[in-house]
Coordinates of N, CA, C and O in Angstrom, one line a residue:
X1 N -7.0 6.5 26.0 CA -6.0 6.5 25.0 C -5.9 5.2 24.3 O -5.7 5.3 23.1
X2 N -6.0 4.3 24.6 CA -6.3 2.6 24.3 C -7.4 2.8 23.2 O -7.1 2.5 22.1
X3 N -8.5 3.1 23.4 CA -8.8 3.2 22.3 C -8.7 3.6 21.0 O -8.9 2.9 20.1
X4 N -8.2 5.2 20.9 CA -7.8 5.3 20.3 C -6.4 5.4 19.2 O -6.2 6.0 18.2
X5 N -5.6 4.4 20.0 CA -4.7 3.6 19.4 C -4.9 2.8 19.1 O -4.0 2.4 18.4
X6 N -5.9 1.7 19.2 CA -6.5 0.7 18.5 C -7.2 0.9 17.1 O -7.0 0.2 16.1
X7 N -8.0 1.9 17.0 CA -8.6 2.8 15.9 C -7.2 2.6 15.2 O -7.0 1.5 14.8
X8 N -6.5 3.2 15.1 CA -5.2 4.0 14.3 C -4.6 2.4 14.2 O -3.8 2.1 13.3
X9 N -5.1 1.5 15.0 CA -4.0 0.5 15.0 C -2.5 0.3 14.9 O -1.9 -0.6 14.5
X10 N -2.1 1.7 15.7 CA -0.5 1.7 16.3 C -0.6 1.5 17.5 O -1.2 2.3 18.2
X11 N -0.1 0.5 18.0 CA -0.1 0.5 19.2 C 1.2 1.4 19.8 O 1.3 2.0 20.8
X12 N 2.2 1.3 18.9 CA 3.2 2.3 19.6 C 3.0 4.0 19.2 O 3.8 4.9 19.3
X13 N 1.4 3.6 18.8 CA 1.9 5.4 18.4 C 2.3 6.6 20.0 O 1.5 6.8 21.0
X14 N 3.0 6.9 19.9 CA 3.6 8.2 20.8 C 2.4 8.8 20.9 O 1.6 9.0 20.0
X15 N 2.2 9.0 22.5 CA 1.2 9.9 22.8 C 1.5 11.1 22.7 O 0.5 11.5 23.3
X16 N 2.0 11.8 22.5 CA 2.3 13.9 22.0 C 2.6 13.1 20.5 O 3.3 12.1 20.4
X17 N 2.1 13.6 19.5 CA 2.3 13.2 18.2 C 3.6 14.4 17.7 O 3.2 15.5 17.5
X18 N 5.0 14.1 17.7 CA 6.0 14.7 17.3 C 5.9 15.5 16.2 O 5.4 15.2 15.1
X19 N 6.5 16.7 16.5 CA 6.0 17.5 14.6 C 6.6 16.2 13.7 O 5.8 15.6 13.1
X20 N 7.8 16.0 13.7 CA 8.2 14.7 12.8 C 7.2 13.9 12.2 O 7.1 13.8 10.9
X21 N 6.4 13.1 13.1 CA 5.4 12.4 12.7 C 4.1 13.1 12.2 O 3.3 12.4 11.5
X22 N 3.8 14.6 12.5 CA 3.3 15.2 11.7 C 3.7 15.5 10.2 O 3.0 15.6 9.2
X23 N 4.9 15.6 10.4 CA 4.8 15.8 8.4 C 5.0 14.5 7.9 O 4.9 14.5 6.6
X24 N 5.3 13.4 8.4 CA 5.2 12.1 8.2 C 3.4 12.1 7.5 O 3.0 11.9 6.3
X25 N 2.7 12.5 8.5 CA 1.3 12.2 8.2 C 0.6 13.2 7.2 O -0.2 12.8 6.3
X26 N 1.1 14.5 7.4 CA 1.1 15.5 5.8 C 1.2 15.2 4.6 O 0.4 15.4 3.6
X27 N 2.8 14.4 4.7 CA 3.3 13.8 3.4 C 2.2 12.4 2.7 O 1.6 12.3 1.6
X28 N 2.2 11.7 3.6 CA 1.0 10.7 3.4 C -0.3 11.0 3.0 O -0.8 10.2 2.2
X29 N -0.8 11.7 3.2 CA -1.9 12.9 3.0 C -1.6 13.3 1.5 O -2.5 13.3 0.7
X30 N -0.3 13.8 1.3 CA -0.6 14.6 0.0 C -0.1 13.3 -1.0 O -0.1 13.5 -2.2
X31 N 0.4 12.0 -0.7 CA 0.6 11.5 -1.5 C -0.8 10.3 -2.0 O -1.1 10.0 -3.1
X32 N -1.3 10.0 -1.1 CA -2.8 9.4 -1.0 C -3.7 10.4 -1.9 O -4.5 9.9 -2.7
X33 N -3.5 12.0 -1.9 CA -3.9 12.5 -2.4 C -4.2 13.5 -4.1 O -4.8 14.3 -4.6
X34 N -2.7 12.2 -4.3 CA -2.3 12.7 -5.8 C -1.6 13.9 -5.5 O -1.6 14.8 -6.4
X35 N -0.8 14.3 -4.4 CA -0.4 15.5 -5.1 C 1.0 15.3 -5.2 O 1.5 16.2 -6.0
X36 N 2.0 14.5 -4.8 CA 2.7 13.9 -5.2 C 2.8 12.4 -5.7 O 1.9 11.6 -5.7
X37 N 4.0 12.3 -6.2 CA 4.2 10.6 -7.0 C 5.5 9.5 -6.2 O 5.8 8.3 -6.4
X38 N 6.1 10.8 -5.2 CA 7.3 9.9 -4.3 C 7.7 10.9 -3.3 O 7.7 12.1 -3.7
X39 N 8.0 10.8 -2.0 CA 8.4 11.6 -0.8 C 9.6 10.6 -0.4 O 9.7 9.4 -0.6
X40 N 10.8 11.5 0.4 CA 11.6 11.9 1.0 C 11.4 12.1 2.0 O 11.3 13.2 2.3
X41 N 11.3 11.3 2.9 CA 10.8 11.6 4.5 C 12.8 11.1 5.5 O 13.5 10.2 5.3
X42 N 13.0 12.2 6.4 CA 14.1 12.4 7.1 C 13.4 12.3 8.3 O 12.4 13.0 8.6
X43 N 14.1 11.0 9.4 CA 13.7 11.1 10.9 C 14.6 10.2 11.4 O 15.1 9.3 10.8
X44 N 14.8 10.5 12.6 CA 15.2 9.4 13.6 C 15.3 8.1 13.6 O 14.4 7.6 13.0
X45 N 15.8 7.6 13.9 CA 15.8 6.1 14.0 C 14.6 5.9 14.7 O 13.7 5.1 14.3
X46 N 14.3 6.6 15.8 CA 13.7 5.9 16.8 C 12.1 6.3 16.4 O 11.1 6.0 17.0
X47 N 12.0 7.2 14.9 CA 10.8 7.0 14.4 C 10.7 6.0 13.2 O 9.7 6.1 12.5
X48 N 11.6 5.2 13.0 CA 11.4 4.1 11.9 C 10.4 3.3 12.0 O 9.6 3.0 11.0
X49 N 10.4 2.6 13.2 CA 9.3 1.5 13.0 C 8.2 2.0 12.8 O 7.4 1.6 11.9
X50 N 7.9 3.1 14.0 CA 6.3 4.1 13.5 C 5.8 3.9 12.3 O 4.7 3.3 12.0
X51 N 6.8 4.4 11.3 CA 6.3 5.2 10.1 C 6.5 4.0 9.2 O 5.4 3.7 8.6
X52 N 7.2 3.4 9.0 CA 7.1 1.9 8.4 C 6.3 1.9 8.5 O 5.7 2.7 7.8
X53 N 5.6 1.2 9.2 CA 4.1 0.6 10.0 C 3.0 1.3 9.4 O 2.0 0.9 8.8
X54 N 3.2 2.7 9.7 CA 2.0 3.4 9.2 C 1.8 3.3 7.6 O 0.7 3.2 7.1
X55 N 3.1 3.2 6.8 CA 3.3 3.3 5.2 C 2.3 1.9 5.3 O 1.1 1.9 5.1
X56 N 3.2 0.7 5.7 CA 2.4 -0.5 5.4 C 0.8 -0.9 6.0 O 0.2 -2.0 5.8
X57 N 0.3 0.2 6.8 CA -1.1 0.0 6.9 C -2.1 0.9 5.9 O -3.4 1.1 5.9
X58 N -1.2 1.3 5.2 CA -1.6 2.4 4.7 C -1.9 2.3 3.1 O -2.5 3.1 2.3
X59 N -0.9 0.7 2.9 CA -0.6 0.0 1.5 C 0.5 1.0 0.6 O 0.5 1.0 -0.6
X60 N 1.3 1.8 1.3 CA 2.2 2.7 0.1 C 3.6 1.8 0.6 O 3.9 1.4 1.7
X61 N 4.2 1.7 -0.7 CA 5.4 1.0 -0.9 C 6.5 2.1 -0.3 O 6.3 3.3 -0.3
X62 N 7.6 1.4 0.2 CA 8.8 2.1 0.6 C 10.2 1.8 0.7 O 10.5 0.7 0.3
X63 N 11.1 2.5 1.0 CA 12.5 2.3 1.1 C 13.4 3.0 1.9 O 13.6 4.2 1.7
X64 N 13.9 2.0 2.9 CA 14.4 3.0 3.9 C 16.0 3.3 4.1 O 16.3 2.1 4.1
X65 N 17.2 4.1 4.3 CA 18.1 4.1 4.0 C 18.6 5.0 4.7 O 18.1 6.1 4.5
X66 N 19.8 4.7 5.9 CA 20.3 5.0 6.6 C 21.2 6.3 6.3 O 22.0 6.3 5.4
X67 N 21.0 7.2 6.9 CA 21.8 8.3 7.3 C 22.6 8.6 8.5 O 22.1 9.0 9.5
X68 N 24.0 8.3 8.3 CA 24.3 8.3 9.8 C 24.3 7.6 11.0 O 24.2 6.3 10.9
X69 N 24.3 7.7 11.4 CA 24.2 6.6 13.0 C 23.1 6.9 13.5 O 22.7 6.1 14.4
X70 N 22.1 8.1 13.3 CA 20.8 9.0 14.2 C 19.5 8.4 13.5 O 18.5 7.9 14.0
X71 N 20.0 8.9 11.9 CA 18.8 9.5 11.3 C 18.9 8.4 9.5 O 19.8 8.0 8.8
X72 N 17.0 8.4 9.5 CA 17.5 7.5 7.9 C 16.8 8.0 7.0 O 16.0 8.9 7.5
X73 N 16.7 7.9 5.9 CA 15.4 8.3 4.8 C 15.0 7.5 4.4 O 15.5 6.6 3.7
X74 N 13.7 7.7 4.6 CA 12.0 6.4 3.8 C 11.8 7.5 2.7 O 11.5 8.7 2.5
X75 N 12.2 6.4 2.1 CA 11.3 7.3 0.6 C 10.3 6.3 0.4 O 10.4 5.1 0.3
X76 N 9.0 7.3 0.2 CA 7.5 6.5 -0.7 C 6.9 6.6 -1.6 O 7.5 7.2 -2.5
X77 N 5.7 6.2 -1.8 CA 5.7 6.4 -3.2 C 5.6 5.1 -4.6 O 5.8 3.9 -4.4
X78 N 5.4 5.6 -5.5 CA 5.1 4.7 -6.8 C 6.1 3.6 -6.6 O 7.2 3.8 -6.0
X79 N 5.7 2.4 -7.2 CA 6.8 1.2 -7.1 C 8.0 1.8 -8.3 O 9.1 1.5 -8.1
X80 N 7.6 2.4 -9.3 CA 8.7 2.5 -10.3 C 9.4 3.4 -9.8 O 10.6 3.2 -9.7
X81 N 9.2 4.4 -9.4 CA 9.9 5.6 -8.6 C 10.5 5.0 -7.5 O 11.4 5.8 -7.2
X82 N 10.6 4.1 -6.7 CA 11.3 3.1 -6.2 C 12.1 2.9 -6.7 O 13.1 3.6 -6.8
X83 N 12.1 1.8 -7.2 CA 13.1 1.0 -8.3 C 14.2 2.1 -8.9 O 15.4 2.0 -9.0
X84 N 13.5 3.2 -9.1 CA 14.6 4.0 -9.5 C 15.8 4.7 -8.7 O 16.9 5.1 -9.0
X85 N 15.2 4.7 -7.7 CA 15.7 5.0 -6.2 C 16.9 4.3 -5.9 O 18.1 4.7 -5.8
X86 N 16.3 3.1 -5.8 CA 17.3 1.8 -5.8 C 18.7 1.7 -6.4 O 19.7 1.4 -5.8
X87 N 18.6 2.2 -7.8 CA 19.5 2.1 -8.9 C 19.8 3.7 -8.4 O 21.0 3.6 -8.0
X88 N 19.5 4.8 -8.3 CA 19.9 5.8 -8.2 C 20.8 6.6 -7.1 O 21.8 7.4 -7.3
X89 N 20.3 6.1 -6.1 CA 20.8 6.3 -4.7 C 21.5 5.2 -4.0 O 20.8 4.3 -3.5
X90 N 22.8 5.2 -4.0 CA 23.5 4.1 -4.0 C 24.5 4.6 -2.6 O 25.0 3.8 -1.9
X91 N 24.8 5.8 -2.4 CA 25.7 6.3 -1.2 C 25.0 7.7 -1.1 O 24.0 8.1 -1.7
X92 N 25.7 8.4 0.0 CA 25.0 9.6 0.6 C 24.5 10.5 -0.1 O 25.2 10.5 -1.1
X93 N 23.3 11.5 -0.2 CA 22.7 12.5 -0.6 C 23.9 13.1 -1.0 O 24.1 13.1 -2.2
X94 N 24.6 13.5 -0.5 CA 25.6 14.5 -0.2 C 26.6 14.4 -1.3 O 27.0 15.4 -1.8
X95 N 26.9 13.1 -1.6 CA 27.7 12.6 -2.7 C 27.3 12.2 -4.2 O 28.1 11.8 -5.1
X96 N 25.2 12.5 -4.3 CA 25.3 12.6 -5.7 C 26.1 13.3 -6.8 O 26.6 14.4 -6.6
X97 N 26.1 12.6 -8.0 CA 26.9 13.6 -8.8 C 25.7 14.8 -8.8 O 24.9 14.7 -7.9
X98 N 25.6 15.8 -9.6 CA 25.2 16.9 -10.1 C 23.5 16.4 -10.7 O 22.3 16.7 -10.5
X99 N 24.0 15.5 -11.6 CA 23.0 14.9 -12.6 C 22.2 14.1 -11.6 O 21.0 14.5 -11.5
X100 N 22.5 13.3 -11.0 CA 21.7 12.7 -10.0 C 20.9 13.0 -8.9 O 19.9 12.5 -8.4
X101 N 21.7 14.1 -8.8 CA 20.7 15.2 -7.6 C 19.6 16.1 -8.6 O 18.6 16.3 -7.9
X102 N 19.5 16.4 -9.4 CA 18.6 17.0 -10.3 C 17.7 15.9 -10.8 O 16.6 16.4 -10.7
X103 N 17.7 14.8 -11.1 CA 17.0 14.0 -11.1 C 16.4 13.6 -10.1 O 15.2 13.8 -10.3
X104 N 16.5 13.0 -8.9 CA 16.3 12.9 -7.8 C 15.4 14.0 -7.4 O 14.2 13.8 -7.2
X105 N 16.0 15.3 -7.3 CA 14.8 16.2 -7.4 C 13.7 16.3 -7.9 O 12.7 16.9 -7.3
X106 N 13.7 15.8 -9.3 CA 13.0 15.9 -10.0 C 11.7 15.0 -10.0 O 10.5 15.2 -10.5
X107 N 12.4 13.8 -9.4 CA 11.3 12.8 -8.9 C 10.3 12.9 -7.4 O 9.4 12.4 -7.0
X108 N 10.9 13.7 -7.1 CA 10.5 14.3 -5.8 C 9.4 15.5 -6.1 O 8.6 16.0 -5.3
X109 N 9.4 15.8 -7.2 CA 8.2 17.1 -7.9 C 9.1 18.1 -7.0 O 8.3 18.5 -6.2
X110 N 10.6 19.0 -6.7 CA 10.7 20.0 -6.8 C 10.4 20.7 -7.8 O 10.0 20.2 -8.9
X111 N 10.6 22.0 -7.7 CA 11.0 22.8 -8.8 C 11.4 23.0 -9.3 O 12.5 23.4 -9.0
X112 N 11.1 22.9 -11.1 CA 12.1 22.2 -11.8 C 13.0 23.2 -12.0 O 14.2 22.9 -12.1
X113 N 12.5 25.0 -12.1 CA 13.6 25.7 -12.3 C 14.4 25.7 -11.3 O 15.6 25.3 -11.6
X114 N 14.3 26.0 -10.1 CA 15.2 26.2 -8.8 C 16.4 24.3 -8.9 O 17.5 24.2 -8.6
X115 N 15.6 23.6 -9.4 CA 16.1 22.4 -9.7 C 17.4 22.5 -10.8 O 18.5 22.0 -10.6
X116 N 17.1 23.3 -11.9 CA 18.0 23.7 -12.5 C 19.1 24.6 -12.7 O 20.0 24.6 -13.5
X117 N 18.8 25.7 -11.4 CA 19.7 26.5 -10.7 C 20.3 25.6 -9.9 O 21.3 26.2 -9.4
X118 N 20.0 24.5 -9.4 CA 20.8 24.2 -8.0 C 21.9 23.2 -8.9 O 23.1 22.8 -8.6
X119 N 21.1 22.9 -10.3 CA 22.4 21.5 -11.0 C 23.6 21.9 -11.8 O 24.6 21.2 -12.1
X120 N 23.0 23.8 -12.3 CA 23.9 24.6 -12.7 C 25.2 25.1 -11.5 O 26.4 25.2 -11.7
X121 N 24.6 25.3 -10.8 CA 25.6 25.7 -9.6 C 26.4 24.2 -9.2 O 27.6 24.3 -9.5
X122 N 26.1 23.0 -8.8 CA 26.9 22.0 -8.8 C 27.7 21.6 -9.5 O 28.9 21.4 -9.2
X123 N 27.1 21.6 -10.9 CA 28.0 21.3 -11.8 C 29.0 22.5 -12.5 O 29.9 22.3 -13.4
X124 N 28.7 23.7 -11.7 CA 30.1 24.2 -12.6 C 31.0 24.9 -11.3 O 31.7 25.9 -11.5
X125 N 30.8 24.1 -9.7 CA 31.6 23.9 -9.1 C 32.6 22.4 -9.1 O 33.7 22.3 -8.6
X126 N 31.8 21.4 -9.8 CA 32.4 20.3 -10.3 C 33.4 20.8 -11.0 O 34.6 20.7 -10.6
X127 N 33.1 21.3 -12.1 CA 34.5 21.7 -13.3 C 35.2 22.3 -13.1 O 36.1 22.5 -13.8
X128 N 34.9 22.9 -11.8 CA 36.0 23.9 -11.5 C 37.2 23.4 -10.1 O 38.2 24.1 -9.8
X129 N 36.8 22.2 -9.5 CA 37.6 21.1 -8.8 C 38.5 20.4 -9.3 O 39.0 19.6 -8.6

């Protein structure tokens, strides 16, 4: 097993590789591979350092942001899609406006229609609060 954690160069990588850290390594995969431009990754605290580590051996830029007392979100991805992050996400998921969540999405490559069903439905329970 030493060996091949030296290869990988984690030494703390977890020997049963967690589904967690599996789509950790998916996401990395499809972003190395052009098929995205920024990811959303949701885990544990106690997979933070992991996946840090892995981003920075990996050379992809990141940002990490607490959820809760458990759990945080690394978002990765393009330095400008960063930056935007930064400025955009400023308190909980939960508490974007409407417009921010559709954006956000958007930078994430959902769907832009279901994107636009989800900002229509927000925003005209907004107006109706």
């Amino acid at each position: 097993m030493q060996m091949a954690e030296n290869v990988m160069g984690m030494s703390e990588m977890p020997h049963v590789v967690s589904p967690a850290m599996k789509v950790l390594m998916n996401h990395i995969y499809e972003y190395k591979k052009g098929v995205r431009r920024m990811v959303l990754f949701t885990c544990n605290r106690r997979y933070e350092q992991y996946a840090t580590r892995r981003l920075d051996s990996q050379g992809i830029s990141y940002l990490v942001q607490p959820v809760g007392r458990q759990n945080v979100n690394i978002y990765f991805g393009r330095r400008e899609c960063l930056e935007a992050i930064r400025l955009l996400v400023t308190h909980p998921l939960s508490e974007l406006t409407p417009e921010e969540d559709f954006i956000l999405g958007a930078m994430l490559g959902y769907d832009i229609c279901a994107q636009c069903e989800r900002y229509c439905e927000r925003k005209c329970k907004q107006q109706k609060a």
